[in-house]
Amino acid sequence: MTHLIRTTALVATMATAAGASTMVQEIEVTADASALKNSEAVSVWSELETDLETALAAQLVDQIADKEMEDAAEIDIEIDTVALASSLEAEMGIADSVLEGDVSVDLPGSQYDQLYTLTVSAEQANVYYPEGTDVTTLNVGSEVFYTAMVDAFATHVAEKLK
């Protein structure tokens, strides 16, 4: 009976912790957009660091803590791959555009930290296109495509913190 009570208490504690959203006090993104070889995309993707930080903060708006909060997470994202296929290449299946980076989430208590590599493909970003978007007109230099890729990446990171 004592074992049952302890197990029930443990499950209740875990459920409460799982239901609680992680507060975030810092989001930092680093990316080298200057390494892009697609000249069409350079102008659109040049603000990737700022735009991804902003998109992630928007996803976590209810979880942003003030700087003095001690029990809040810090998110560090290092984008190391921005592989942008041309529309023709993506259509033919030769290559696919991806946004990939290492995500480090420093949570209160070091045993709970998260470290993972996240890859978002153009196919996964399709759901973030505005309704009525003609995908045949999109290319890697398109604001719609860029925003969808950034939003898809931010959403995946945010979901792991909710």
mmCIF file of C-alpha atoms in Angstrom:
data_model
loop_
_atom_site.group_PDB
_atom_site.id
_atom_site.type_symbol
_atom_site.label_atom_id
_atom_site.label_comp_id
_atom_site.label_asym_id
_atom_site.label_seq_id
_atom_site.Cartn_x
_atom_site.Cartn_y
_atom_site.Cartn_z
ATOM 1 C CA MET A 1 0.000 0.000 0.000
ATOM 2 C CA THR A 2 2.864 2.389 0.793
ATOM 3 C CA HIS A 3 4.346 1.655 -2.635
ATOM 4 C CA LEU A 4 1.024 2.488 -4.305
ATOM 5 C CA ILE A 5 0.795 5.811 -2.437
ATOM 6 C CA ARG A 6 4.364 6.735 -3.393
ATOM 7 C CA THR A 7 3.759 5.775 -7.032
ATOM 8 C CA THR A 8 0.535 7.777 -7.133
ATOM 9 C CA ALA A 9 2.291 10.799 -5.653
ATOM 10 C CA LEU A 10 5.117 10.457 -8.173
ATOM 11 C CA VAL A 11 2.697 10.242 -11.109
ATOM 12 C CA ALA A 12 0.771 13.269 -9.821
ATOM 13 C CA THR A 13 4.011 15.250 -9.473
ATOM 14 C CA MET A 14 5.115 14.277 -12.977
ATOM 15 C CA ALA A 15 1.732 15.208 -14.447
ATOM 16 C CA THR A 16 1.868 18.604 -12.758
ATOM 17 C CA ALA A 17 5.409 19.197 -14.025
ATOM 18 C CA ALA A 18 4.458 18.062 -17.530
ATOM 19 C CA GLY A 19 1.463 20.374 -17.576
ATOM 20 C CA ALA A 20 3.479 23.372 -16.461
ATOM 21 C CA SER A 21 5.078 25.415 -19.208
ATOM 22 C CA THR A 22 8.778 26.104 -19.007
ATOM 23 C CA MET A 23 9.547 29.774 -18.521
ATOM 24 C CA VAL A 24 12.209 31.189 -20.846
ATOM 25 C CA GLN A 25 14.458 34.130 -20.045
ATOM 26 C CA GLU A 26 16.837 34.158 -23.011
ATOM 27 C CA ILE A 27 16.753 33.180 -26.681
ATOM 28 C CA GLU A 28 19.903 33.432 -28.739
ATOM 29 C CA VAL A 29 20.304 32.379 -32.360
ATOM 30 C CA THR A 30 23.516 32.339 -34.355
ATOM 31 C CA ALA A 31 23.642 31.716 -38.097
ATOM 32 C CA ASP A 32 25.985 32.568 -40.904
ATOM 33 C CA ALA A 33 23.691 33.702 -43.710
ATOM 34 C CA SER A 34 26.712 35.102 -45.534
ATOM 35 C CA ALA A 35 27.700 31.516 -46.358
ATOM 36 C CA LEU A 36 24.662 31.138 -48.611
ATOM 37 C CA LYS A 37 25.631 30.386 -52.169
ATOM 38 C CA ASN A 38 22.220 31.212 -53.638
ATOM 39 C CA SER A 39 22.397 34.919 -54.476
ATOM 40 C CA GLU A 40 18.620 35.042 -54.903
ATOM 41 C CA ALA A 41 18.155 34.036 -51.268
ATOM 42 C CA VAL A 42 20.895 36.090 -49.588
ATOM 43 C CA SER A 43 18.832 39.256 -49.251
ATOM 44 C CA VAL A 44 15.844 37.427 -47.753
ATOM 45 C CA TRP A 45 17.790 35.125 -45.424
ATOM 46 C CA SER A 46 20.263 37.757 -44.145
ATOM 47 C CA GLU A 47 18.201 38.484 -40.997
ATOM 48 C CA LEU A 48 17.728 34.816 -40.050
ATOM 49 C CA GLU A 49 19.142 35.223 -36.527
ATOM 50 C CA THR A 50 16.826 38.066 -35.561
ATOM 51 C CA ASP A 51 13.796 36.650 -37.341
ATOM 52 C CA LEU A 52 14.132 33.213 -35.738
ATOM 53 C CA GLU A 53 14.566 34.765 -32.268
ATOM 54 C CA THR A 54 11.445 36.883 -32.868
ATOM 55 C CA ALA A 55 9.399 33.947 -34.202
ATOM 56 C CA LEU A 56 10.376 31.773 -31.235
ATOM 57 C CA ALA A 57 9.582 34.539 -28.742
ATOM 58 C CA ALA A 58 6.168 34.935 -30.396
ATOM 59 C CA GLN A 59 5.548 31.194 -29.989
ATOM 60 C CA LEU A 60 6.549 31.381 -26.317
ATOM 61 C CA VAL A 61 4.951 34.753 -25.517
ATOM 62 C CA ASP A 62 3.167 33.368 -22.434
ATOM 63 C CA GLN A 63 6.385 31.751 -21.216
ATOM 64 C CA ILE A 64 8.792 34.695 -21.358
ATOM 65 C CA ALA A 65 10.290 35.398 -17.947
ATOM 66 C CA ASP A 66 11.980 38.532 -16.746
ATOM 67 C CA LYS A 67 15.785 38.508 -16.607
ATOM 68 C CA GLU A 68 15.902 38.186 -12.809
ATOM 69 C CA MET A 69 13.967 34.896 -12.712
ATOM 70 C CA GLU A 70 16.367 32.159 -11.607
ATOM 71 C CA ASP A 71 14.325 29.110 -12.626
ATOM 72 C CA ALA A 72 13.939 29.953 -16.316
ATOM 73 C CA ALA A 73 15.363 28.286 -19.391
ATOM 74 C CA GLU A 74 17.884 29.700 -21.808
ATOM 75 C CA ILE A 75 17.639 28.696 -25.460
ATOM 76 C CA ASP A 76 20.679 28.747 -27.719
ATOM 77 C CA ILE A 77 20.281 27.818 -31.384
ATOM 78 C CA GLU A 78 23.188 27.511 -33.775
ATOM 79 C CA ILE A 79 21.992 27.242 -37.357
ATOM 80 C CA ASP A 80 24.640 25.339 -39.243
ATOM 81 C CA THR A 81 22.826 24.363 -42.427
ATOM 82 C CA VAL A 82 20.699 26.429 -44.722
ATOM 83 C CA ALA A 83 20.496 24.252 -47.823
ATOM 84 C CA LEU A 84 18.326 25.964 -50.384
ATOM 85 C CA ALA A 85 17.298 24.036 -53.455
ATOM 86 C CA SER A 86 16.009 25.775 -56.519
ATOM 87 C CA SER A 87 12.309 25.316 -57.278
ATOM 88 C CA LEU A 88 13.214 23.040 -60.183
ATOM 89 C CA GLU A 89 15.487 20.878 -58.026
ATOM 90 C CA ALA A 90 12.828 20.547 -55.329
ATOM 91 C CA GLU A 91 10.181 19.721 -57.942
ATOM 92 C CA MET A 92 12.350 16.999 -59.459
ATOM 93 C CA GLY A 93 13.289 15.546 -56.075
ATOM 94 C CA ILE A 94 16.991 16.196 -56.722
ATOM 95 C CA ALA A 95 17.370 18.252 -53.573
ATOM 96 C CA ASP A 96 15.237 19.727 -50.837
ATOM 97 C CA SER A 97 15.623 22.932 -48.944
ATOM 98 C CA VAL A 98 16.349 22.491 -45.241
ATOM 99 C CA LEU A 99 17.019 24.635 -42.229
ATOM 100 C CA GLU A 100 19.087 22.743 -39.664
ATOM 101 C CA GLY A 101 20.611 23.694 -36.370
ATOM 102 C CA ASP A 102 21.693 22.544 -32.949
ATOM 103 C CA VAL A 103 19.255 23.508 -30.226
ATOM 104 C CA SER A 104 20.447 23.752 -26.645
ATOM 105 C CA VAL A 105 17.917 24.394 -23.903
ATOM 106 C CA ASP A 106 19.464 25.050 -20.516
ATOM 107 C CA LEU A 107 16.682 24.197 -18.085
ATOM 108 C CA PRO A 108 16.716 24.722 -14.330
ATOM 109 C CA GLY A 109 18.553 21.726 -12.889
ATOM 110 C CA SER A 110 21.227 20.422 -15.252
ATOM 111 C CA GLN A 111 19.738 16.916 -15.504
ATOM 112 C CA TYR A 112 16.806 18.341 -17.492
ATOM 113 C CA ASP A 113 18.803 20.148 -20.195
ATOM 114 C CA GLN A 114 17.955 19.434 -23.820
ATOM 115 C CA LEU A 115 20.412 19.219 -26.681
ATOM 116 C CA TYR A 116 19.259 18.125 -30.112
ATOM 117 C CA THR A 117 19.648 18.793 -33.801
ATOM 118 C CA LEU A 118 16.528 20.026 -35.543
ATOM 119 C CA THR A 119 16.048 19.811 -39.287
ATOM 120 C CA VAL A 120 13.059 21.433 -40.951
ATOM 121 C CA SER A 121 12.435 20.666 -44.605
ATOM 122 C CA ALA A 122 10.527 22.691 -47.159
ATOM 123 C CA GLU A 123 7.890 19.966 -47.133
ATOM 124 C CA GLN A 124 7.344 20.420 -43.378
ATOM 125 C CA ALA A 125 7.031 24.179 -43.859
ATOM 126 C CA ASN A 126 4.124 23.808 -46.313
ATOM 127 C CA VAL A 127 1.565 24.071 -43.502
ATOM 128 C CA TYR A 128 2.894 27.551 -42.649
ATOM 129 C CA TYR A 129 2.124 29.065 -46.060
ATOM 130 C CA PRO A 130 -0.739 31.557 -46.024
ATOM 131 C CA GLU A 131 -3.985 30.100 -47.316
ATOM 132 C CA GLY A 132 -4.227 30.330 -51.085
ATOM 133 C CA THR A 133 -0.460 30.384 -51.670
ATOM 134 C CA ASP A 134 0.491 29.148 -55.127
ATOM 135 C CA VAL A 135 3.496 26.984 -54.285
ATOM 136 C CA THR A 136 4.535 26.793 -57.923
ATOM 137 C CA THR A 137 5.505 30.470 -57.778
ATOM 138 C CA LEU A 138 7.641 30.153 -54.642
ATOM 139 C CA ASN A 139 11.404 30.040 -54.685
ATOM 140 C CA VAL A 140 14.116 30.162 -52.032
ATOM 141 C CA GLY A 141 14.227 33.952 -52.265
ATOM 142 C CA SER A 142 10.524 34.299 -51.532
ATOM 143 C CA GLU A 143 9.454 36.009 -48.296
ATOM 144 C CA VAL A 144 6.554 33.517 -47.992
ATOM 145 C CA PHE A 145 8.925 30.545 -48.235
ATOM 146 C CA TYR A 146 11.409 32.112 -45.824
ATOM 147 C CA THR A 147 8.750 32.964 -43.235
ATOM 148 C CA ALA A 148 7.290 29.455 -43.443
ATOM 149 C CA MET A 149 10.705 27.856 -42.839
ATOM 150 C CA VAL A 150 11.435 30.148 -39.877
ATOM 151 C CA ASP A 151 7.962 29.593 -38.386
ATOM 152 C CA ALA A 152 8.252 25.822 -38.789
ATOM 153 C CA PHE A 153 11.617 25.801 -36.998
ATOM 154 C CA ALA A 154 10.362 28.054 -34.186
ATOM 155 C CA THR A 155 7.207 25.987 -33.718
ATOM 156 C CA HIS A 156 9.163 22.738 -33.362
ATOM 157 C CA VAL A 157 11.431 24.261 -30.694
ATOM 158 C CA ALA A 158 8.500 25.822 -28.820
ATOM 159 C CA GLU A 159 6.511 22.555 -28.786
ATOM 160 C CA LYS A 160 9.300 20.852 -26.856
ATOM 161 C CA LEU A 161 9.022 23.518 -24.151
ATOM 162 C CA LYS A 162 5.250 23.456 -23.676
#
